[in-house]
mmCIF file with all atom_site columns, C-alpha atoms in Angstrom:
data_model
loop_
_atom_site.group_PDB
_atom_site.id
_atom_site.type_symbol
_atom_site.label_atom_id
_atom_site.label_alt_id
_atom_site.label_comp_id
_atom_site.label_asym_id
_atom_site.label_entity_id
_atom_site.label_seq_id
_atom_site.pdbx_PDB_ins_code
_atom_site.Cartn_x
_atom_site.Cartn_y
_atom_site.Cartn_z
_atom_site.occupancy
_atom_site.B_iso_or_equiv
_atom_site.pdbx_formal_charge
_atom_site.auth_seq_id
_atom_site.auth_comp_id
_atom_site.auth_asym_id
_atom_site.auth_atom_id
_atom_site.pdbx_PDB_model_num
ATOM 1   C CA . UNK A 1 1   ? 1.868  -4.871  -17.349 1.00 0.00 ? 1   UNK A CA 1
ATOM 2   C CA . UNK A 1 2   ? -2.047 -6.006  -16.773 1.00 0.00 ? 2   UNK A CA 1
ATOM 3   C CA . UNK A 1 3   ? -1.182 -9.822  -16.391 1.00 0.00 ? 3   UNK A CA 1
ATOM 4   C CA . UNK A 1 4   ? 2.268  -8.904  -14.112 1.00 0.00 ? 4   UNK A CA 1
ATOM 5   C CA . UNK A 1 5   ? -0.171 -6.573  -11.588 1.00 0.00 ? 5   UNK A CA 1
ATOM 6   C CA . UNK A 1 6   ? -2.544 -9.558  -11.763 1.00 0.00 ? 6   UNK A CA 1
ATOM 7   C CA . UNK A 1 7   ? 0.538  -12.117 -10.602 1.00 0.00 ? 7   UNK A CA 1
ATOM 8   C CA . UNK A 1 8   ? 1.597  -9.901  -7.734  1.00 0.00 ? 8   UNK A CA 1
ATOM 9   C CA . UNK A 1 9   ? -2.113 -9.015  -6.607  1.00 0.00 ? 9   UNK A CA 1
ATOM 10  C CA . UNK A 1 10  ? -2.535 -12.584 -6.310  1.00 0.00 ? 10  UNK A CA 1
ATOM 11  C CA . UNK A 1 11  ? 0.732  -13.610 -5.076  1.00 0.00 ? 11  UNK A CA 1
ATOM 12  C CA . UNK A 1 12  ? 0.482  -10.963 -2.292  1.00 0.00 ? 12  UNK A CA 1
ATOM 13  C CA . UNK A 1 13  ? -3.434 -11.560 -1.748  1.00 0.00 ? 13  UNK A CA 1
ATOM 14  C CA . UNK A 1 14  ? -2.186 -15.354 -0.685  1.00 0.00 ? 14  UNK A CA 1
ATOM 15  C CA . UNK A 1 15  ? -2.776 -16.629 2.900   1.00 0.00 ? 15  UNK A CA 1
ATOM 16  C CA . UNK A 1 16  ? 0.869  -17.382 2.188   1.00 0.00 ? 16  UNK A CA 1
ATOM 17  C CA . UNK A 1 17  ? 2.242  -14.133 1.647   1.00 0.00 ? 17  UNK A CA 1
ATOM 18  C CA . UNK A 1 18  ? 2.508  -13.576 5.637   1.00 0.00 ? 18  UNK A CA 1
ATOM 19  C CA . UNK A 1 19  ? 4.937  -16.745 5.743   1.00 0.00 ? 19  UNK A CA 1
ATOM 20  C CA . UNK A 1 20  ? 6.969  -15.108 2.800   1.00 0.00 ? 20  UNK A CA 1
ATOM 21  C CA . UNK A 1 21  ? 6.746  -11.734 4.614   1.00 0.00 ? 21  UNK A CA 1
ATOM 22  C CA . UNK A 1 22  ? 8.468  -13.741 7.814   1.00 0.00 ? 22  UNK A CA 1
ATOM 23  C CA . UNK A 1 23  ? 10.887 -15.633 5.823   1.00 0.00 ? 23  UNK A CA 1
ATOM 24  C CA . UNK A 1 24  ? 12.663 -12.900 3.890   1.00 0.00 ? 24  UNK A CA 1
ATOM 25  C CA . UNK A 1 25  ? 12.727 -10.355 6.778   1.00 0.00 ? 25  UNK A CA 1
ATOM 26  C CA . UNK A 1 26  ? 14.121 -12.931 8.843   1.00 0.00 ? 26  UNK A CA 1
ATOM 27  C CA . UNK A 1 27  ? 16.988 -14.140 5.930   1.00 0.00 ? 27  UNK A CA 1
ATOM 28  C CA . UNK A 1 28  ? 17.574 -10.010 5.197   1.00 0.00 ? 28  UNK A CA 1
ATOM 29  C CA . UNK A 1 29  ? 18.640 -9.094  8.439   1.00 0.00 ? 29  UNK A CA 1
ATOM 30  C CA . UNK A 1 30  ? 21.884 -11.433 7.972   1.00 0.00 ? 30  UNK A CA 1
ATOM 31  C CA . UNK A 1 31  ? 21.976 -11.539 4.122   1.00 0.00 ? 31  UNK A CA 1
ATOM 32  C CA . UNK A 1 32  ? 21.383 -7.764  3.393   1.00 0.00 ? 32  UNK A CA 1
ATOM 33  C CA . UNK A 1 33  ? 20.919 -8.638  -0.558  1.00 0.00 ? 33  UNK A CA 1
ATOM 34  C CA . UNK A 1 34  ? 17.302 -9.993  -0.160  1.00 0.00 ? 34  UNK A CA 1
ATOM 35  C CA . UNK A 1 35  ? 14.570 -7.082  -0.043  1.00 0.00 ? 35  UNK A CA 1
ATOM 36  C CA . UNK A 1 36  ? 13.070 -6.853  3.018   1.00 0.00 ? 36  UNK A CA 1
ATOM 37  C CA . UNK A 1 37  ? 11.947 -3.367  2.817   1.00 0.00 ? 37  UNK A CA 1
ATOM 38  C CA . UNK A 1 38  ? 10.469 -3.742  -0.478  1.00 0.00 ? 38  UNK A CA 1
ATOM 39  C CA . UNK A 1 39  ? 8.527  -6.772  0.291   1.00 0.00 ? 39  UNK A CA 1
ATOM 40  C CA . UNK A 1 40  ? 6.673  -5.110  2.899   1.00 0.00 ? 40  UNK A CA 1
ATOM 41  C CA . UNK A 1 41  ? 6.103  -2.460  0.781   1.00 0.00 ? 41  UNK A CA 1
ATOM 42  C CA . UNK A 1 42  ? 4.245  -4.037  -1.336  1.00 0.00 ? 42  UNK A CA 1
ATOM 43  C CA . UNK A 1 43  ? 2.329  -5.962  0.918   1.00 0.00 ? 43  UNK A CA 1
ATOM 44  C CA . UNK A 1 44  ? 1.478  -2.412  2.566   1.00 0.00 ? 44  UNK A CA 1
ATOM 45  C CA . UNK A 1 45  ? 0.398  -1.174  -0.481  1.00 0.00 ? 45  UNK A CA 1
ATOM 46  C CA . UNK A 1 46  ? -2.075 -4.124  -1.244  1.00 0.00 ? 46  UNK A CA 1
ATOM 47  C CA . UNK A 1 47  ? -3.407 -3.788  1.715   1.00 0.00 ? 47  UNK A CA 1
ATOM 48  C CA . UNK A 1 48  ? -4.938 -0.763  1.183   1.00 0.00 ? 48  UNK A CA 1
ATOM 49  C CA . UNK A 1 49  ? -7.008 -2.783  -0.979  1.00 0.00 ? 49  UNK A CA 1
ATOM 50  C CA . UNK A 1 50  ? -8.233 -4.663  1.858   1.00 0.00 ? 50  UNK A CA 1
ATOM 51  C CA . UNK A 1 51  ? -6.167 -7.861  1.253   1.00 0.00 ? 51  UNK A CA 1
ATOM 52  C CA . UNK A 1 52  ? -3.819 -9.151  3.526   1.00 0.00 ? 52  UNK A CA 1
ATOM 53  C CA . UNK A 1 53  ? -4.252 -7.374  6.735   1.00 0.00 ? 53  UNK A CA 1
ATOM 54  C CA . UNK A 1 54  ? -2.336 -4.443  7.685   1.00 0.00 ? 54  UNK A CA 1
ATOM 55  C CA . UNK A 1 55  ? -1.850 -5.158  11.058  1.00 0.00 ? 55  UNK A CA 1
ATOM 56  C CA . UNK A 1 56  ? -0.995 -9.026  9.932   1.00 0.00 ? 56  UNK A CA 1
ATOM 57  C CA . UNK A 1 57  ? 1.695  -7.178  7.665   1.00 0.00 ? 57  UNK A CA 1
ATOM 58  C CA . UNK A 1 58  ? 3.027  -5.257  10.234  1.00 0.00 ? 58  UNK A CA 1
ATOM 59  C CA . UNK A 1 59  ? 3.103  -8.496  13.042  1.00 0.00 ? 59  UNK A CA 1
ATOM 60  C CA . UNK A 1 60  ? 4.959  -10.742 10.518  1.00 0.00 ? 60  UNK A CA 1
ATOM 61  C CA . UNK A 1 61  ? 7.049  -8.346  9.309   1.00 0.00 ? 61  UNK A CA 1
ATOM 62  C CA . UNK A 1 62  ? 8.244  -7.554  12.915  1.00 0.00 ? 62  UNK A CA 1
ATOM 63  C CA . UNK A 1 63  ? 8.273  -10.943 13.923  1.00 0.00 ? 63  UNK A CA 1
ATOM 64  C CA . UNK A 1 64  ? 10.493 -11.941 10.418  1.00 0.00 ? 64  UNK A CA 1
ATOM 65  C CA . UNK A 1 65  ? 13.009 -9.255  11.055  1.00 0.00 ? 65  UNK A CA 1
ATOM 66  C CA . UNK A 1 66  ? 13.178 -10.047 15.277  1.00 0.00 ? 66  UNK A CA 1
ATOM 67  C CA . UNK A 1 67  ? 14.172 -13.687 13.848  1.00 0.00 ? 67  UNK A CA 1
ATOM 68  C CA . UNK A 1 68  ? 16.234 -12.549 11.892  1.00 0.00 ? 68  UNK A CA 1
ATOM 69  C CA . UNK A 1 69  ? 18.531 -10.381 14.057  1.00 0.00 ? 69  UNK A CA 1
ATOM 70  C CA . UNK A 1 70  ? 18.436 -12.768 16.627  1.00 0.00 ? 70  UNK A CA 1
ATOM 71  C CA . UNK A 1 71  ? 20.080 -15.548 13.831  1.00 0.00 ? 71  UNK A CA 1
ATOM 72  C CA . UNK A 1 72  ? 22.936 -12.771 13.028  1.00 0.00 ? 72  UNK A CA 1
ATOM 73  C CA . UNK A 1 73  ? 23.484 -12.156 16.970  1.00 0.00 ? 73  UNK A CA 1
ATOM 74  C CA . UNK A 1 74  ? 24.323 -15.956 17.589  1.00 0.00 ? 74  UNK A CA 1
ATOM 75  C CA . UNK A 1 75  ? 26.242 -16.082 14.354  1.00 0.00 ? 75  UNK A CA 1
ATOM 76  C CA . UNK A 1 76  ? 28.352 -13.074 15.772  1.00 0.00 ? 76  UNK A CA 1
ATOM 77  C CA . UNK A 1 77  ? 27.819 -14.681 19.218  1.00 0.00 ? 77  UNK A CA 1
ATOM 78  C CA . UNK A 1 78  ? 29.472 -18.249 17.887  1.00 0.00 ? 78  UNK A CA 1
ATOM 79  C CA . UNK A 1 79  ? 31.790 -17.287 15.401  1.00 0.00 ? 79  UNK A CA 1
ATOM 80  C CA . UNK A 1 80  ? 33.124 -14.041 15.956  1.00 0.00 ? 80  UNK A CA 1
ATOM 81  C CA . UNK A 1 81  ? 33.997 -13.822 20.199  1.00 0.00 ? 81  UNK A CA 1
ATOM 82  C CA . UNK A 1 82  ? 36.326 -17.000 19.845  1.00 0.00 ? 82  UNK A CA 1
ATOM 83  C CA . UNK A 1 83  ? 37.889 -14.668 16.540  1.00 0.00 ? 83  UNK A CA 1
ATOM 84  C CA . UNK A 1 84  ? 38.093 -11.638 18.476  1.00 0.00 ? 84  UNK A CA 1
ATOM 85  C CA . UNK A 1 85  ? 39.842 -13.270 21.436  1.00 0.00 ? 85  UNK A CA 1
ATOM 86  C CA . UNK A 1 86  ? 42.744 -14.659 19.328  1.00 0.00 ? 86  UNK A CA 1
ATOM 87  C CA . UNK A 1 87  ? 43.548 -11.131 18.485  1.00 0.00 ? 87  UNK A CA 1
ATOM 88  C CA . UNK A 1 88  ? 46.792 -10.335 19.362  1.00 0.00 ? 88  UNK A CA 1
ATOM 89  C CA . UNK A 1 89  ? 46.754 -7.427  22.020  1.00 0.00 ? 89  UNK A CA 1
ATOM 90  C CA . UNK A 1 90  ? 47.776 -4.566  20.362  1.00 0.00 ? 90  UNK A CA 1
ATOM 91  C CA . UNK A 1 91  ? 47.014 -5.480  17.010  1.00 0.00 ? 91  UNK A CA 1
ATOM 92  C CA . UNK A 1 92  ? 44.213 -2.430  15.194  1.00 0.00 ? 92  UNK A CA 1
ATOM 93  C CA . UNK A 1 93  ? 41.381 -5.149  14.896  1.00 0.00 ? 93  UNK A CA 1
ATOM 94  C CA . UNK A 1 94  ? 41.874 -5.990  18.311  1.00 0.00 ? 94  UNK A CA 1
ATOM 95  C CA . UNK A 1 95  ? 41.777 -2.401  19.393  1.00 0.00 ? 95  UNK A CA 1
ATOM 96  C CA . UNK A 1 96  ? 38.492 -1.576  16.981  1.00 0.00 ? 96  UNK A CA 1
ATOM 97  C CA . UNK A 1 97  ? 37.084 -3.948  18.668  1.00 0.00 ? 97  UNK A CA 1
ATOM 98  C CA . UNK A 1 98  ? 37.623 -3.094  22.017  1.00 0.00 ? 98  UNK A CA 1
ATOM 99  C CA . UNK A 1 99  ? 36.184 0.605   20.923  1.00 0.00 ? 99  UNK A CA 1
ATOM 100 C CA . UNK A 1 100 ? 33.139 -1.565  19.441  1.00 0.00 ? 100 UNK A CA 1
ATOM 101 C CA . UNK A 1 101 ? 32.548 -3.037  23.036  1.00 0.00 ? 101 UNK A CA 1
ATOM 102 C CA . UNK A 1 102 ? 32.382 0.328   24.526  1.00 0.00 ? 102 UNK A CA 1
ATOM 103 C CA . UNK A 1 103 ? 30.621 2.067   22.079  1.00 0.00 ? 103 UNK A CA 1
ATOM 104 C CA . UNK A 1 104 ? 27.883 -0.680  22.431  1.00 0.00 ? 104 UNK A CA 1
ATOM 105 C CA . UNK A 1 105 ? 27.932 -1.123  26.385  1.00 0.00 ? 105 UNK A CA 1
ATOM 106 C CA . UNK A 1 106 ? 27.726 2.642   26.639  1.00 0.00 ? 106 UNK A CA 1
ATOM 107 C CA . UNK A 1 107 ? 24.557 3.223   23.446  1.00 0.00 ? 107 UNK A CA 1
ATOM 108 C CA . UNK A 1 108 ? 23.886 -0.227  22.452  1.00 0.00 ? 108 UNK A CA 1
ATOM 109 C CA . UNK A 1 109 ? 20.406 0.320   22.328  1.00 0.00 ? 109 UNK A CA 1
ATOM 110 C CA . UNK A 1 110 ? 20.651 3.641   20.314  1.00 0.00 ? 110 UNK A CA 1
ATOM 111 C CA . UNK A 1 111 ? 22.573 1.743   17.936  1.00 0.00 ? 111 UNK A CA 1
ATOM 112 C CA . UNK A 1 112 ? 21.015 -1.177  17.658  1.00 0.00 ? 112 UNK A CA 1
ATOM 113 C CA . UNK A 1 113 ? 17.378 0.758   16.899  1.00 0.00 ? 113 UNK A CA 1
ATOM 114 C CA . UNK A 1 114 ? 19.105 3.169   14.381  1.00 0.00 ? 114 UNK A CA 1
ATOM 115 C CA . UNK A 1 115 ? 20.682 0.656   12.154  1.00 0.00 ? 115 UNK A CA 1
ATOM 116 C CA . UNK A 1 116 ? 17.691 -1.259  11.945  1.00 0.00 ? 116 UNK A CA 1
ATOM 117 C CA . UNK A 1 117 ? 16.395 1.568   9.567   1.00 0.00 ? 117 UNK A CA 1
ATOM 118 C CA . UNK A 1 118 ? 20.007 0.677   7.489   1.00 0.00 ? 118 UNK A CA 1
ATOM 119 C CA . UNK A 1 119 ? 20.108 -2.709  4.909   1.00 0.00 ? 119 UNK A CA 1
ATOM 120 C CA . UNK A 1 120 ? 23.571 -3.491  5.851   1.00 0.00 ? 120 UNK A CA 1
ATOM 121 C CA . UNK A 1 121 ? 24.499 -1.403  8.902   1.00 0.00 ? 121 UNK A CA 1
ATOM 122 C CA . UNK A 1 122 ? 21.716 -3.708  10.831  1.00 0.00 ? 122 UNK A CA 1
ATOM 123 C CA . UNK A 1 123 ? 23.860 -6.921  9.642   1.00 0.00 ? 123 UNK A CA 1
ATOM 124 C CA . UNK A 1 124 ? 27.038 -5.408  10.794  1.00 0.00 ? 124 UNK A CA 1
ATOM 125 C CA . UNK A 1 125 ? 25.793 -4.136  14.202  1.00 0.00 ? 125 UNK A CA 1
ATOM 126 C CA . UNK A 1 126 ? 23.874 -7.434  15.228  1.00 0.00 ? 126 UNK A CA 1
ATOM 127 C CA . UNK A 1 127 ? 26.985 -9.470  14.274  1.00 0.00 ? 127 UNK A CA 1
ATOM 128 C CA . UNK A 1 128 ? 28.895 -6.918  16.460  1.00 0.00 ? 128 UNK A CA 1
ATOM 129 C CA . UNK A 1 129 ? 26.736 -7.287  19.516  1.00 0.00 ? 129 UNK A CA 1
ATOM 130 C CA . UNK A 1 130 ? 27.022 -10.879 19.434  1.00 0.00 ? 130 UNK A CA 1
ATOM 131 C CA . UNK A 1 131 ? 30.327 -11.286 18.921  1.00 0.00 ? 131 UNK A CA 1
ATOM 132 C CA . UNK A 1 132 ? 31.087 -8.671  21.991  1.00 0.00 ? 132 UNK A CA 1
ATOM 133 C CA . UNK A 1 133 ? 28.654 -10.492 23.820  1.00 0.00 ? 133 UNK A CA 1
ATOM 134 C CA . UNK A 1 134 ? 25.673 -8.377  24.564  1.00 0.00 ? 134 UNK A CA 1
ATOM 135 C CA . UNK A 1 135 ? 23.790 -9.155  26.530  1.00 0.00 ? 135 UNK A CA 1
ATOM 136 C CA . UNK A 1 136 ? 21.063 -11.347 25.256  1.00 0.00 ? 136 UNK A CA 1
ATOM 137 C CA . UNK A 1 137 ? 18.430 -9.985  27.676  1.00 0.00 ? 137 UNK A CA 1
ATOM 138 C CA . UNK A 1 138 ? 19.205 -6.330  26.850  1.00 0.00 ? 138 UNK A CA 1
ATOM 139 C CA . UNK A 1 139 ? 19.524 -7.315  23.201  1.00 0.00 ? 139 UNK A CA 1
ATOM 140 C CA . UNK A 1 140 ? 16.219 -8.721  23.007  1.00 0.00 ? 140 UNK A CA 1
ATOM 141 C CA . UNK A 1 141 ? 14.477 -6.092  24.723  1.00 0.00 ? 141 UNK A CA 1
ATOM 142 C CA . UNK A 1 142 ? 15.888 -3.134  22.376  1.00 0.00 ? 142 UNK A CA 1
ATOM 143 C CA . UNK A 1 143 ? 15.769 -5.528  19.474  1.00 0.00 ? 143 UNK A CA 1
ATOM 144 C CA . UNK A 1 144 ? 11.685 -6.036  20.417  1.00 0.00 ? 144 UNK A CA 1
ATOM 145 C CA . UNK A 1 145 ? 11.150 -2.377  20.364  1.00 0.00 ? 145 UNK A CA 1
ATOM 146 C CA . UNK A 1 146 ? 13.228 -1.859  17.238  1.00 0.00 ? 146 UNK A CA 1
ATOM 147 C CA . UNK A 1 147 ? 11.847 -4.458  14.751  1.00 0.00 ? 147 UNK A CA 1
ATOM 148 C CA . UNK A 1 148 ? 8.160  -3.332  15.892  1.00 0.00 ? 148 UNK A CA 1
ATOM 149 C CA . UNK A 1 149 ? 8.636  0.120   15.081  1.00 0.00 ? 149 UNK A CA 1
ATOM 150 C CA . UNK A 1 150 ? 11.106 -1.184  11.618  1.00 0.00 ? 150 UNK A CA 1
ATOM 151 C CA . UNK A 1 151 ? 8.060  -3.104  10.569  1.00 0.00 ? 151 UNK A CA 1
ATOM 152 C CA . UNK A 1 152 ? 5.020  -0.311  11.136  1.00 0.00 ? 152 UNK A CA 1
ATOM 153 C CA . UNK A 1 153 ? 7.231  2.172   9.697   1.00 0.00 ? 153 UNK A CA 1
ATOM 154 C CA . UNK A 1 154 ? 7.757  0.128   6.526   1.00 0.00 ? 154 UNK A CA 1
ATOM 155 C CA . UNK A 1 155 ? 4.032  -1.383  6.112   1.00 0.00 ? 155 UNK A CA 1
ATOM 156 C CA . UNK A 1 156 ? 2.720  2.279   6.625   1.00 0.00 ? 156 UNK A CA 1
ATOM 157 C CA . UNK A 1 157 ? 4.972  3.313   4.023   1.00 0.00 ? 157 UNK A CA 1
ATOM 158 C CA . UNK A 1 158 ? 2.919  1.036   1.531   1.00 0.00 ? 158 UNK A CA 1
ATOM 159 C CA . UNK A 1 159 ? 0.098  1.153   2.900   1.00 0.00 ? 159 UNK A CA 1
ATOM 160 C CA . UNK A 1 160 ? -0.227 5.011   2.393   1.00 0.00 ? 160 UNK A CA 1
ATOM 161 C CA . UNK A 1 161 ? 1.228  4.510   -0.825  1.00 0.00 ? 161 UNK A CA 1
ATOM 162 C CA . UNK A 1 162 ? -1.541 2.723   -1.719  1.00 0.00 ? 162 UNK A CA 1
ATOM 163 C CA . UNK A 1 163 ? -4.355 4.903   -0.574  1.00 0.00 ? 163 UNK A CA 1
ATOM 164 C CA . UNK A 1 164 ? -2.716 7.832   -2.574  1.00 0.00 ? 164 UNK A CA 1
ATOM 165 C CA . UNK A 1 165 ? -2.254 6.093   -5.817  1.00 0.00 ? 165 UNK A CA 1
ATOM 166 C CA . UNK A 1 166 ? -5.487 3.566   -5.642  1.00 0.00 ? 166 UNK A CA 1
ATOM 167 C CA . UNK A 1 167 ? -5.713 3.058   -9.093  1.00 0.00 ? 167 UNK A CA 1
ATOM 168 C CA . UNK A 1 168 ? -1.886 3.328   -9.379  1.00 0.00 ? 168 UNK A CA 1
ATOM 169 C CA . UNK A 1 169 ? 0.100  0.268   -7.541  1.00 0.00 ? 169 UNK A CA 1
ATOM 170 C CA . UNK A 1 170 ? 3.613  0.939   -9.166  1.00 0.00 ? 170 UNK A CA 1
ATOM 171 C CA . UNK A 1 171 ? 3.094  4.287   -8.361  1.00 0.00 ? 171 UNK A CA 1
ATOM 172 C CA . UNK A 1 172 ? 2.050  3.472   -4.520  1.00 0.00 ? 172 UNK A CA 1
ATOM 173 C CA . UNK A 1 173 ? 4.911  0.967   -4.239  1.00 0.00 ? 173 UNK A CA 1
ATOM 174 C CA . UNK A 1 174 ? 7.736  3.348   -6.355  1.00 0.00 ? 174 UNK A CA 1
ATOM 175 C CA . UNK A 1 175 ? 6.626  5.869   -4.190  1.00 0.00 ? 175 UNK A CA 1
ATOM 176 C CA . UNK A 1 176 ? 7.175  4.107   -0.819  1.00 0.00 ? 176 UNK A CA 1
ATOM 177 C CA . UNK A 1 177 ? 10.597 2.679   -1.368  1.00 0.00 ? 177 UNK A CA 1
ATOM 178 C CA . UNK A 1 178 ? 11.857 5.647   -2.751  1.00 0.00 ? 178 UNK A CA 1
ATOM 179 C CA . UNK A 1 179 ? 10.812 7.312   0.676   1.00 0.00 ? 179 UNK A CA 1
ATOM 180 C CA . UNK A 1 180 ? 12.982 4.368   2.563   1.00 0.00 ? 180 UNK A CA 1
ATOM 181 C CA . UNK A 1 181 ? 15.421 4.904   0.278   1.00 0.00 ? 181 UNK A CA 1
ATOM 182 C CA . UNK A 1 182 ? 15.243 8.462   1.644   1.00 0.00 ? 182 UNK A CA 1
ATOM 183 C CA . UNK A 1 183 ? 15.275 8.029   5.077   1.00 0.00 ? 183 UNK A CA 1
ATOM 184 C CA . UNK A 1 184 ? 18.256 5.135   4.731   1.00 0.00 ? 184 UNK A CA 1
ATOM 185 C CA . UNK A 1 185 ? 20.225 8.000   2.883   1.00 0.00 ? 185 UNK A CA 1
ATOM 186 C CA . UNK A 1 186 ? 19.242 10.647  5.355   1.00 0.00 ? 186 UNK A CA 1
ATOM 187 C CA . UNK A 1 187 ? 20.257 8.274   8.400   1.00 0.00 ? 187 UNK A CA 1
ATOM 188 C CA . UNK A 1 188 ? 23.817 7.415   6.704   1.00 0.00 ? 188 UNK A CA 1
ATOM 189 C CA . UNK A 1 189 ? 24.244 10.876  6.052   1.00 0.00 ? 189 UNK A CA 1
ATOM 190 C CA . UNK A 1 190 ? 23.694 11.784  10.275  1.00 0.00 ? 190 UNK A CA 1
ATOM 191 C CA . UNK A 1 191 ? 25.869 8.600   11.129  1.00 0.00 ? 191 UNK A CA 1
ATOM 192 C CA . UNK A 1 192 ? 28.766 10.089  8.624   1.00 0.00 ? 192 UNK A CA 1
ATOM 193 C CA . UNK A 1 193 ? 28.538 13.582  10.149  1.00 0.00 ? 193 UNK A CA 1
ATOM 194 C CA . UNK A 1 194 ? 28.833 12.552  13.952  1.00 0.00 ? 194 UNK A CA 1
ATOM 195 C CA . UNK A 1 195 ? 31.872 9.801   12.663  1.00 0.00 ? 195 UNK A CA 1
ATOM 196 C CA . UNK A 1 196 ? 33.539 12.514  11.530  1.00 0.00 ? 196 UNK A CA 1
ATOM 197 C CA . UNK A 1 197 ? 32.638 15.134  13.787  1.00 0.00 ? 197 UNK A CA 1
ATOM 198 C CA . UNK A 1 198 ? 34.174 12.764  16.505  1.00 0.00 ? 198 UNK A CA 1
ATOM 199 C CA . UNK A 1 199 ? 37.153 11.926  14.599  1.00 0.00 ? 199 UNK A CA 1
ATOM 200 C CA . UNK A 1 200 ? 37.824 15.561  14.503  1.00 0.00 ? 200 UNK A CA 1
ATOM 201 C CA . UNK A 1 201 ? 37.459 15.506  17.948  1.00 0.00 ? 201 UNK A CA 1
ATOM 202 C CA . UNK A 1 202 ? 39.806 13.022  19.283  1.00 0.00 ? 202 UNK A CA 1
ATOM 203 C CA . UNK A 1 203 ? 42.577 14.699  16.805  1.00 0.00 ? 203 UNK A CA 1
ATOM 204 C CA . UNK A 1 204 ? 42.611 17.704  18.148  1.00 0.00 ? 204 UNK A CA 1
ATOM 205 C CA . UNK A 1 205 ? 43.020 15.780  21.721  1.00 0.00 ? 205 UNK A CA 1
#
């Protein structure tokens, strides 16, 4: 356990870890299977220890997951507008996706902030935006504000982790992404109760 704490405390001590932190933020907004979250985690939590730089952490991070979004919006953007047009008229995929539209022109912001907090539901909702053509500017703007707060709210998580179990960095960095895992669960769990409050509510319509 001594020599794999040693790897990672040098690994994440790297002037290269901010790159890393950049890359796989960026690649996990449109491939949800890499761990974005848990990388910077575990940056956070090293940098308790004074090395790398919280606010560095927190920058890159942001920056890695802005990227990132941005990719999934123009792969939404390119592929899937042409896809949705072709839809015949009054086919269900063409009508979920003229709800989609709607729901996004009317809260797209709300939406687009809240999923950010979901591995996944952030993937599905950027390709969505592009692909019902979003506005770029709009996107940008509540994408800015949403991948800022994403990547305090993640390197905190560590980074507090870290001051409570000092001596303890498994401990710190169990500790913080089982509290993401938490929040994630508790903002599905919100999102499922207002889908199906709302279903209820158009059936009785």
């Amino acid at each position: 356990m001594e020599s794999v704490l040693d790897l990672l405390h040098h690994t994440v001590t790297s002037p290269w870890v901010y790159l890393v932190i950049i890359v796989v933020t960026a690649v996990d907004a449109f491939f949800p299977a890499v761990p974005g979250e848990t990388v910077v985690i575990t940056a956070g939590v090293f940098a308790a220890g004074g090395e790398p730089n919280i606010v560095a952490v927190i920058v890159t991070a942001a920056l890695g997951a802005l990227v990132g979004d941005h990719i999934s919006y123009g792969i939404g953007r390119g592929g899937g507008a042409h896809r949705l047009a072709r839809l015949p008229a009054e086919s269900r995929r063409r009508t979920s996706s003229e709800w989609a539209r709607r729901a996004v022109d009317r809260r797209g912001g709300m939406i687009l902030m809240t999923s950010r907090y979901v591995p996944g539901g952030r993937t599905a909702v950027t390709l969505t935006m592009g692909a019902v053509r979003y506005p770029l500017r709009y996107f940008l703007l509540f994408d800015a504000f949403a991948a800022g707060t994403w990547g305090t709210y993640c390197a905190l998580l560590g980074y507090f982790g870290g001051l409570a179990f000092e001596r303890d960095p498994i401990k710190a960095l169990l500790a913080g992404v089982a509290l993401s895992l938490a929040v994630t669960g508790l903002v599905e769990s919100v999102r499922w109760v207002r889908r199906r409050a709302h279903r209820r509510a158009v059936a009785r319509r």
